[in-house]
CSV table of C-alpha atoms and ligand atoms in Angstrom, one decimal:
chain,number,residue,atom,x,y,z
A,5,MET,CA,-11.3,19.3,5.6
A,6,THR,CA,-14.1,20.0,3.1
A,7,ASP,CA,-11.6,22.8,1.9
A,8,GLU,CA,-9.2,20.0,0.8
A,9,ARG,CA,-11.4,19.1,-2.1
A,10,ALA,CA,-10.6,22.3,-3.9
A,11,GLN,CA,-6.9,21.0,-3.9
A,12,PHE,CA,-8.1,18.1,-6.3
A,13,PRO,CA,-9.1,19.1,-9.8
A,14,LEU,CA,-10.6,15.7,-11.0
A,15,LEU,CA,-12.9,15.9,-8.1
A,16,SER,CA,-15.2,18.6,-9.5
A,17,SER,CA,-15.6,16.5,-13.1
A,18,SER,CA,-18.8,14.6,-13.9
A,19,VAL,CA,-19.3,11.5,-15.5
A,20,GLY,CA,-22.0,12.1,-17.8
A,21,LYS,CA,-24.6,14.4,-16.2
A,22,ALA,CA,-23.6,13.0,-12.9
A,23,PRO,CA,-20.9,14.7,-10.6
A,24,LEU,CA,-18.2,12.5,-9.8
A,25,VAL,CA,-18.4,10.7,-6.3
A,26,TYR,CA,-15.1,9.1,-6.3
A,27,LEU,CA,-14.9,6.0,-3.9
A,28,ASP,CA,-12.2,3.9,-5.5
A,29,ASN,CA,-9.4,5.4,-3.3
A,30,ALA,CA,-8.2,1.9,-2.2
A,31,ALA,CA,-7.3,1.5,-6.1
A,32,THR,CA,-5.6,4.8,-6.3
A,33,THR,CA,-6.3,8.2,-5.2
A,34,GLN,CA,-6.8,11.6,-6.8
A,35,LYS,CA,-3.8,14.1,-6.8
A,36,PRO,CA,-3.6,17.5,-5.3
A,37,LEU,CA,-2.6,20.7,-6.9
A,38,CYS,CA,0.8,20.7,-5.2
A,39,VAL,CA,1.6,17.2,-6.4
A,40,LEU,CA,0.5,18.3,-10.0
A,41,GLU,CA,2.3,21.4,-9.9
A,42,ALA,CA,5.7,19.7,-8.2
A,43,LEU,CA,5.6,17.4,-11.0
A,44,GLU,CA,5.4,20.2,-13.5
A,45,ARG,CA,8.0,22.3,-11.6
A,46,TYR,CA,10.3,19.2,-11.7
A,47,TYR,CA,10.2,18.8,-15.3
A,48,ARG,CA,10.2,22.3,-16.1
A,49,ARG,CA,12.9,23.7,-14.0
A,50,VAL,CA,15.1,20.6,-12.6
A,51,ASN,CA,15.1,17.8,-15.0
A,52,ALA,CA,18.6,15.9,-15.4
A,53,ASN,CA,19.9,12.6,-14.5
A,54,ILE,CA,21.2,12.3,-11.0
A,55,HIS,CA,24.6,11.3,-9.1
A,56,ARG,CA,28.0,11.8,-10.6
A,57,GLY,CA,26.8,14.7,-12.7
A,58,ALA,CA,29.1,17.5,-13.2
A,59,HIS,CA,26.7,20.1,-13.9
A,60,TYR,CA,24.4,22.3,-12.0
A,61,LEU,CA,20.9,20.7,-12.9
A,62,SER,CA,22.4,17.3,-12.2
A,63,ARG,CA,23.5,18.5,-8.7
A,64,LEU,CA,19.8,20.1,-8.2
A,65,ALA,CA,18.1,17.0,-9.3
A,66,THR,CA,20.3,14.9,-7.0
A,67,GLU,CA,20.0,17.1,-4.0
A,68,GLN,CA,16.1,17.1,-4.3
A,69,HIS,CA,16.1,13.1,-5.0
A,70,GLU,CA,18.0,12.7,-1.7
A,71,ALA,CA,16.0,15.2,0.3
A,72,ALA,CA,12.9,13.3,-0.8
A,73,ARG,CA,14.5,9.9,0.6
A,74,GLN,CA,15.0,11.7,3.9
A,75,THR,CA,11.3,13.0,3.8
A,76,VAL,CA,10.2,9.2,3.2
A,77,ALA,CA,12.7,8.3,6.3
A,78,GLU,CA,10.9,10.7,8.3
A,79,PHE,CA,7.4,9.7,7.4
A,80,LEU,CA,7.9,6.2,8.4
A,81,HIS,CA,10.1,7.1,11.4
A,82,ALA,CA,13.0,5.0,9.9
A,83,ALA,CA,16.1,5.2,11.7
A,84,SER,CA,18.1,6.4,8.6
A,85,PRO,CA,17.3,7.3,4.7
A,86,ARG,CA,19.8,4.5,3.9
A,87,GLU,CA,17.1,2.2,4.9
A,88,ILE,CA,14.7,3.8,2.4
A,89,LEU,CA,14.7,2.3,-1.2
A,90,PHE,CA,12.6,3.9,-3.9
A,91,THR,CA,10.3,1.6,-5.8
A,92,SER,CA,7.6,1.6,-8.5
A,93,GLY,CA,5.4,0.4,-5.7
A,94,THR,CA,4.1,-2.1,-3.1
A,95,THR,CA,4.4,-4.8,-5.8
A,96,ALA,CA,8.0,-3.9,-6.7
A,97,GLY,CA,9.1,-3.8,-3.0
A,98,ILE,CA,7.8,-7.4,-2.0
A,99,ASN,CA,9.2,-8.8,-5.4
A,100,LEU,CA,12.7,-7.3,-4.3
A,101,VAL,CA,12.3,-8.9,-0.8
A,102,ALA,CA,11.4,-11.9,-2.2
A,103,GLN,CA,14.3,-12.0,-4.8
A,104,VAL,CA,17.2,-11.0,-2.2
A,105,LEU,CA,15.9,-13.7,0.2
A,106,THR,CA,16.4,-16.4,-2.3
A,107,SER,CA,19.8,-17.6,-0.9
A,108,SER,CA,18.5,-17.3,2.8
A,109,PHE,CA,15.9,-20.0,2.1
A,110,LYS,CA,16.2,-23.8,2.2
A,111,PRO,CA,13.7,-26.6,1.8
A,112,GLY,CA,11.0,-26.9,4.3
A,113,ASP,CA,11.3,-23.3,5.5
A,114,GLU,CA,8.1,-21.9,6.3
A,115,ILE,CA,6.5,-18.6,5.0
A,116,LEU,CA,3.3,-17.3,6.5
A,117,THR,CA,0.9,-14.9,4.5
A,118,THR,CA,-2.7,-14.2,5.2
A,119,THR,CA,-6.0,-15.5,3.3
A,120,ASP,CA,-6.7,-12.1,2.7
A,121,ALA,CA,-3.4,-11.1,1.3
A,122,HIS,CA,-3.4,-9.4,-2.0
A,123,HIS,CA,-1.7,-11.6,-4.9
A,124,SER,CA,1.3,-9.2,-4.5
A,125,ASN,CA,1.9,-10.6,-1.0
A,126,ILE,CA,1.2,-14.2,-2.4
A,127,VAL,CA,2.9,-14.7,-5.7
A,128,PRO,CA,6.2,-13.4,-5.0
A,129,TRP,CA,6.3,-15.9,-2.1
A,130,GLN,CA,5.2,-18.7,-4.2
A,131,MET,CA,7.7,-18.1,-6.7
A,132,LEU,CA,10.3,-18.0,-3.9
A,133,CYS,CA,9.0,-21.3,-2.7
A,134,GLU,CA,9.7,-22.6,-6.2
A,135,ARG,CA,13.2,-21.3,-6.4
A,136,THR,CA,14.1,-22.8,-2.7
A,137,GLY,CA,11.8,-25.7,-1.9
A,138,ALA,CA,10.3,-23.4,1.0
A,139,VAL,CA,6.4,-23.8,1.6
A,140,LEU,CA,3.9,-21.0,1.8
A,141,ARG,CA,1.0,-21.3,4.4
A,142,PRO,CA,-2.0,-19.2,4.7
A,143,ILE,CA,-3.1,-17.8,8.0
A,144,PRO,CA,-6.8,-18.3,8.4
A,145,LEU,CA,-9.5,-16.1,9.1
A,146,THR,CA,-12.1,-16.2,12.0
A,147,PRO,CA,-16.0,-16.7,11.0
A,148,GLU,CA,-15.8,-12.7,11.7
A,149,LEU,CA,-13.4,-12.3,8.7
A,150,ARG,CA,-10.5,-11.2,11.3
A,151,LEU,CA,-7.2,-12.8,11.1
A,152,ASP,CA,-7.2,-15.8,13.5
A,153,THR,CA,-4.2,-14.9,15.5
A,154,ALA,CA,-4.7,-18.0,17.8
A,155,ALA,CA,-4.2,-20.1,14.7
A,156,TYR,CA,-1.4,-17.8,13.7
A,157,GLU,CA,0.6,-18.3,17.0
A,158,GLN,CA,0.1,-21.9,16.5
A,159,MET,CA,1.3,-22.0,13.1
A,160,LEU,CA,4.7,-20.2,14.1
A,161,ASN,CA,7.4,-22.9,14.6
A,162,PRO,CA,11.1,-23.2,14.1
A,163,ARG,CA,10.9,-23.4,10.5
A,164,THR,CA,9.0,-19.9,10.1
A,165,ARG,CA,11.6,-17.7,8.5
A,166,LEU,CA,9.3,-14.9,7.1
A,167,VAL,CA,6.0,-13.4,7.8
A,168,ALA,CA,4.1,-11.2,5.5
A,169,ILE,CA,0.8,-9.5,6.6
A,170,PRO,CA,-1.1,-6.5,4.9
A,171,CYS,CA,-1.7,-3.7,7.4
A,172,VAL,CA,-5.3,-3.4,6.2
A,173,SER,CA,-7.3,-5.8,3.9
A,174,ASN,CA,-7.7,-4.3,0.6
A,175,ALA,CA,-10.7,-6.7,-0.1
A,176,LEU,CA,-12.3,-6.7,3.5
A,177,GLY,CA,-11.1,-3.6,5.1
A,178,ALA,CA,-10.1,-5.3,8.3
A,179,ALA,CA,-7.1,-3.6,10.2
A,180,HIS,CA,-4.7,-6.5,11.3
A,181,PRO,CA,-3.1,-6.3,14.9
A,182,VAL,CA,0.3,-6.1,13.1
A,183,GLN,CA,2.3,-5.1,16.1
A,184,GLN,CA,1.4,-7.8,18.2
A,185,MET,CA,1.6,-10.3,15.1
A,186,THR,CA,5.1,-8.9,14.6
A,187,ALA,CA,6.0,-9.4,18.4
A,188,ALA,CA,4.8,-13.1,18.2
A,189,ALA,CA,7.0,-13.8,15.2
A,190,LYS,CA,10.0,-12.3,17.1
A,191,ARG,CA,9.0,-14.4,20.1
A,192,ASN,CA,9.0,-17.5,18.1
A,193,ARG,CA,12.5,-16.9,16.5
A,194,ARG,CA,14.5,-13.7,16.9
A,195,ASP,CA,15.4,-14.0,13.1
A,196,THR,CA,11.8,-14.5,11.8
A,197,LEU,CA,11.6,-12.0,9.3
A,198,VAL,CA,8.4,-10.0,9.1
A,199,LEU,CA,7.2,-7.8,6.1
A,200,LEU,CA,4.3,-5.3,6.5
A,201,ASP,CA,2.3,-4.5,3.4
A,202,GLY,CA,1.3,-0.9,4.2
A,203,ALA,CA,-0.4,-0.3,0.7
A,204,GLN,CA,-3.8,0.2,2.3
A,205,SER,CA,-2.7,1.8,5.5
A,206,THR,CA,0.0,4.7,4.8
A,207,ALA,CA,-2.7,7.2,3.6
A,208,HIS,CA,-4.7,6.6,6.6
A,209,GLN,CA,-3.0,6.2,9.8
A,210,ALA,CA,0.5,7.3,11.0
A,211,VAL,CA,3.2,4.7,11.0
A,212,ASP,CA,6.1,4.2,12.9
A,213,VAL,CA,8.2,1.2,11.4
A,214,GLN,CA,10.6,1.2,14.6
A,215,ALA,CA,7.6,1.0,16.7
A,216,LEU,CA,6.0,-1.9,14.7
A,217,GLY,CA,9.2,-3.9,15.0
A,218,CYS,CA,8.9,-5.3,11.7
A,219,ASP,CA,11.8,-6.0,9.2
A,220,PHE,CA,10.4,-4.6,5.8
A,221,TYR,CA,7.5,-2.2,5.3
A,222,VAL,CA,6.1,-1.3,1.7
A,223,PHE,CA,3.8,1.2,0.3
A,224,SER,CA,2.6,2.6,-3.0
A,225,GLY,CA,2.8,6.2,-3.8
A,226,HIS,CA,-0.2,6.1,-5.9
A,227,LYS,CA,-2.4,5.4,-2.8
A,228,ILE,CA,-1.1,8.4,-1.1
A,229,TYR,CA,-1.8,11.1,-3.5
A,230,ALA,CA,1.5,10.7,-5.3
A,231,PRO,CA,2.0,9.7,-8.9
A,232,THR,CA,1.6,5.9,-10.2
A,233,GLY,CA,5.1,4.3,-10.5
A,234,THR,CA,6.5,5.4,-7.1
A,235,GLY,CA,6.7,4.1,-3.5
A,236,ALA,CA,9.2,2.8,-1.1
A,237,LEU,CA,10.7,-0.1,0.6
A,238,TRP,CA,11.8,0.2,4.1
A,239,GLY,CA,14.3,-2.4,5.4
A,240,ARG,CA,16.4,-2.5,8.5
A,241,GLU,CA,19.8,-1.3,7.6
A,242,GLU,CA,21.7,-4.3,9.0
A,243,LEU,CA,19.5,-6.8,7.2
A,244,LEU,CA,19.9,-4.7,3.9
A,245,GLU,CA,23.6,-4.5,4.4
A,246,GLN,CA,23.7,-8.4,4.6
A,247,LEU,CA,21.4,-9.4,1.9
A,248,PRO,CA,22.6,-9.3,-1.6
A,249,PRO,CA,21.6,-7.0,-4.4
A,250,TRP,CA,19.0,-7.9,-6.9
A,251,GLN,CA,19.0,-6.0,-10.3
A,252,GLY,CA,22.6,-5.2,-11.5
A,253,GLY,CA,23.4,-2.3,-13.4
A,254,GLY,CA,24.4,1.5,-13.1
A,255,GLU,CA,24.4,3.0,-9.8
A,256,MET,CA,24.3,-0.1,-7.5
A,257,ILE,CA,27.7,-0.4,-8.1
A,258,ALA,CA,31.2,0.5,-6.5
A,259,GLU,CA,33.7,-0.9,-9.2
A,260,VAL,CA,32.9,-3.2,-12.2
A,261,SER,CA,35.7,-4.8,-14.0
A,262,PHE,CA,35.6,-8.3,-16.0
A,263,ALA,CA,37.4,-9.9,-13.0
A,264,GLY,CA,34.5,-9.0,-10.7
A,265,THR,CA,32.3,-6.2,-9.5
A,266,THR,CA,31.7,-4.6,-6.0
A,267,TYR,CA,28.6,-3.0,-4.8
A,268,ASN,CA,27.5,0.5,-3.9
A,269,LYS,CA,26.6,1.3,-0.3
A,270,LEU,CA,22.9,1.6,1.0
A,271,PRO,CA,20.4,2.6,-0.3
A,272,PHE,CA,22.1,2.7,-4.0
A,273,LYS,CA,23.0,-1.1,-3.8
A,274,TYR,CA,19.1,-1.5,-4.2
A,275,GLU,CA,18.7,0.7,-6.9
A,276,ALA,CA,19.9,0.1,-10.3
A,277,GLY,CA,19.6,2.3,-13.2
A,278,THR,CA,18.1,5.7,-13.6
A,279,PRO,CA,15.3,5.9,-11.0
A,280,ASN,CA,11.8,7.7,-11.2
A,281,ILE,CA,13.6,10.8,-10.4
A,282,GLY,CA,10.6,13.2,-10.9
A,283,GLY,CA,8.1,10.8,-9.4
A,284,ASN,CA,10.3,10.2,-6.2
A,285,ILE,CA,10.8,14.1,-5.5
A,286,VAL,CA,6.9,14.6,-6.2
A,287,LEU,CA,6.3,11.5,-3.5
A,288,ALA,CA,7.7,13.2,-0.9
A,289,GLU,CA,5.7,16.4,-1.8
A,290,ALA,CA,2.4,14.1,-1.4
A,291,LEU,CA,3.7,12.8,2.1
A,292,ARG,CA,4.5,16.7,3.2
A,293,TYR,CA,1.0,17.5,1.8
A,294,VAL,CA,-0.6,14.4,4.0
A,295,GLN,CA,1.5,15.7,7.0
A,296,ARG,CA,0.1,19.3,6.7
A,297,VAL,CA,-3.4,18.1,6.5
A,298,GLY,CA,-2.4,16.0,9.4
A,299,LEU,CA,-3.0,12.0,9.5
A,300,GLU,CA,-4.7,12.3,13.0
A,301,ARG,CA,-7.4,14.8,11.3
A,302,ILE,CA,-7.6,12.3,8.5
A,303,ALA,CA,-8.2,9.3,10.3
A,304,ALA,CA,-10.7,10.8,12.7
A,305,ARG,CA,-12.7,11.9,9.7
A,306,GLU,CA,-12.1,8.9,7.5
A,307,GLN,CA,-13.4,6.7,10.5
A,308,ALA,CA,-16.3,8.8,11.0
A,309,LEU,CA,-17.5,8.6,7.5
A,310,THR,CA,-16.5,4.7,7.3
A,311,ARG,CA,-19.0,4.1,10.0
A,312,ARG,CA,-21.6,6.1,8.4
A,313,LEU,CA,-21.1,3.9,5.2
A,314,TYR,CA,-21.0,1.0,6.9
A,315,ASP,CA,-24.3,1.7,8.9
A,316,GLY,CA,-25.9,3.0,5.7
A,317,LEU,CA,-25.2,0.0,3.8
A,318,ALA,CA,-26.2,-2.4,6.5
A,319,ALA,CA,-29.4,-0.8,6.6
A,320,LEU,CA,-29.8,-1.6,2.9
A,321,ASP,CA,-32.3,-4.7,2.2
A,322,GLY,CA,-30.3,-7.8,1.4
A,323,VAL,CA,-26.6,-6.3,1.6
A,324,GLN,CA,-24.1,-8.3,3.5
A,325,ILE,CA,-20.8,-6.5,4.9
A,326,LEU,CA,-17.7,-8.3,4.7
A,327,GLY,CA,-16.4,-8.0,8.3
A,328,ALA,CA,-17.2,-6.1,11.6
A,329,ARG,CA,-17.9,-2.4,12.0
A,330,GLU,CA,-14.8,-1.8,14.1
A,331,GLY,CA,-11.1,-2.4,13.7
A,332,ARG,CA,-11.1,-1.4,9.9
A,333,GLY,CA,-9.4,0.8,7.5
A,334,ALA,CA,-11.1,3.4,5.4
A,335,LEU,CA,-13.3,0.8,3.1
A,336,VAL,CA,-16.3,-1.2,3.1
A,337,SER,CA,-16.8,-4.3,0.9
A,338,ILE,CA,-20.4,-5.6,0.3
A,339,VAL,CA,-22.0,-8.8,-1.1
A,340,VAL,CA,-25.6,-8.5,-2.4
A,341,PRO,CA,-27.0,-12.2,-2.9
A,342,GLY,CA,-28.7,-12.3,-6.2
A,343,VAL,CA,-27.0,-9.3,-7.5
A,344,HIS,CA,-23.8,-9.4,-9.5
A,345,HIS,CA,-21.0,-6.9,-8.2
A,346,TYR,CA,-20.4,-6.1,-11.7
A,347,ASP,CA,-24.1,-5.1,-12.4
A,348,LEU,CA,-24.2,-3.0,-9.3
A,349,GLY,CA,-20.9,-1.3,-10.1
A,350,THR,CA,-22.0,-0.5,-13.6
A,351,LEU,CA,-25.3,1.2,-12.5
A,352,LEU,CA,-23.4,3.2,-9.7
A,353,ASP,CA,-21.2,4.4,-12.5
A,354,HIS,CA,-24.0,5.7,-14.5
A,355,MET,CA,-25.1,7.6,-11.4
A,356,GLY,CA,-21.3,9.1,-11.0
A,357,ILE,CA,-20.3,7.0,-8.2
A,358,ALA,CA,-16.9,5.4,-8.6
A,359,VAL,CA,-16.4,2.1,-6.7
A,360,ARG,CA,-14.4,-1.1,-7.3
A,361,THR,CA,-15.7,-4.4,-8.2
A,362,GLY,CA,-14.4,-8.0,-8.5
A,363,HIS,CA,-12.0,-10.1,-6.6
A,364,HIS,CA,-9.7,-7.0,-5.8
A,365,CYS,CA,-6.5,-9.2,-6.4
A,366,CYS,CA,-7.7,-11.5,-3.4
A,367,GLN,CA,-8.6,-14.6,-5.4
A,368,PRO,CA,-7.9,-17.2,-2.5
A,369,LEU,CA,-9.9,-14.8,-0.2
A,370,MET,CA,-12.8,-15.2,-2.8
A,371,ALA,CA,-12.6,-18.8,-2.7
A,372,SER,CA,-12.4,-19.0,0.9
A,373,LEU,CA,-15.5,-16.9,1.1
A,374,GLY,CA,-17.3,-18.8,-1.7
A,375,ILE,CA,-18.0,-15.6,-3.7
A,376,THR,CA,-16.6,-14.2,-6.8
A,377,GLY,CA,-16.3,-10.7,-5.9
A,378,THR,CA,-17.4,-7.8,-3.7
A,379,THR,CA,-18.6,-4.0,-4.3
A,380,ARG,CA,-16.0,-1.7,-2.6
A,381,TYR,CA,-16.3,1.6,-1.5
A,382,SER,CA,-13.1,3.1,-0.2
A,383,LEU,CA,-12.5,6.7,1.1
A,384,ALA,CA,-9.7,9.2,1.0
A,385,LEU,CA,-9.1,12.6,3.1
A,386,TYR,CA,-11.2,14.5,0.6
A,387,ASN,CA,-14.5,12.5,0.9
A,388,ASN,CA,-17.4,13.9,2.6
A,389,GLU,CA,-20.9,13.2,4.2
A,390,ASP,CA,-22.5,14.3,0.8
A,391,ASP,CA,-20.2,11.9,-1.1
A,392,VAL,CA,-21.3,9.0,1.4
A,393,GLU,CA,-25.2,9.8,1.4
A,394,ARG,CA,-25.1,10.0,-2.4
A,395,ALA,CA,-23.3,6.4,-2.7
A,396,LEU,CA,-25.9,5.4,-0.2
A,397,SER,CA,-28.9,6.7,-2.0
A,398,ALA,CA,-27.4,5.6,-5.5
A,399,THR,CA,-27.0,2.0,-4.1
A,400,ARG,CA,-30.5,1.8,-2.8
A,401,ARG,CA,-31.7,2.8,-6.3
A,402,ALA,CA,-29.3,0.6,-8.2
A,403,LEU,CA,-30.4,-2.4,-6.3
A,404,ASP,CA,-34.0,-1.6,-6.6
A,405,MET,CA,-33.5,-1.6,-10.3
A,406,LEU,CA,-31.4,-5.1,-10.2
A,407,ARG,CA,-33.9,-6.9,-8.1
B,525,PMP,N1,-1.3,-5.0,-1.3
B,525,PMP,C1,-2.4,-4.3,-0.9
B,525,PMP,C2,-3.0,-4.6,0.3
B,525,PMP,C3,-3.1,-3.5,-2.0
B,525,PMP,O1,-4.3,-3.1,-1.5
B,525,PMP,C4,-2.5,-3.4,-3.3
B,525,PMP,C5,-3.2,-2.5,-4.1
B,525,PMP,N2,-4.5,-2.8,-4.5
B,525,PMP,C6,-1.0,-3.8,-3.3
B,525,PMP,C7,-0.6,-4.6,-2.4
B,525,PMP,C8,-0.3,-3.4,-4.8
B,525,PMP,O2,0.1,-2.3,-4.8
B,525,PMP,P1,0.6,-1.7,-6.3
B,525,PMP,O3,-0.4,-2.3,-7.3
B,525,PMP,O4,0.5,-0.4,-6.1
B,525,PMP,O5,1.9,-2.1,-6.3
């Protein structure tokens, strides 16, 4: 897969004199030529507003946009493209769900999320609780920094209306047993809703929303080689049919009059206004690219590199890795007592190594661990052994300088 690097122009750039080693893929991925070219092609040859257009370009853009929806549906193994709502990303998808569930919640209803959830999988639920009187409860972690599934099963009760779980923690790297946790939620109450946050898993492992058994699945395009401002929310059709629309405007309506408005059918009921037409079309291009490279191949390679990264970091003096070696996504997060993560990140940057430092939008997790942040190394399909070795030796040098 080393040949894939040639597809990503930005990977051959330098930071000062140091060639770039890009290990901030959990924040966003670089884009391959096919994605860059598809975006240019769209704006050069297709650009028009979609739906209801009498003219050729509008028809072309509409066809490509709805074909892109079909591609996303197939990628997620959704039952129908009507279940795919284009969003600007994971955050937008979760907020949409939280908004449309407002009238379904009453005081005392419970929502479970995880201690290691991203703020975008915490705050929208807190806001839903403020609107409805529902209660948000965090699922704790074990001392090994896995989700405490025994505690979770105890927390499930007849008031549990929604469970929202990240497939992979962006701060710890832990891959959570989401299929079993979804099954437990459904055993608790058939109508307990489950939302899975696929922001950190969709680019790294195959997903089948029907096999997972969840009700909603969200992901961000920019973390899977597509442009920022793209993504999708998958929701089970019968649920989306029942739930009310969120934003009002063009496209989401069937008929508007001052006496009252009726709403469009799925998926358009949830897509008010002009969508990110070019972005959504290019998202499909990125998903096809990932399929061509092959998710199994990507997973095997990234897992091997992640283990090498884990072992190499673990061997460095004073480095503490958050979480176990096995059962993780394509990232490793470290803490070095006595060394501030920001100082480490800055020195690594001087050596051309791009990592992310800080709380990773997981302040409740950081508080529970008694730390202010970590240094996170995260991989994508284009990373290779050389990247990992350079990151390890740069980290060793940086730590020597800092201590
Ligand atoms: N959930 C997780 C697990 C994430 O890693 C991220 C991005 N760091 C998000 C949600 C939010 O994604 P976005 O900013 O693309 O909406």
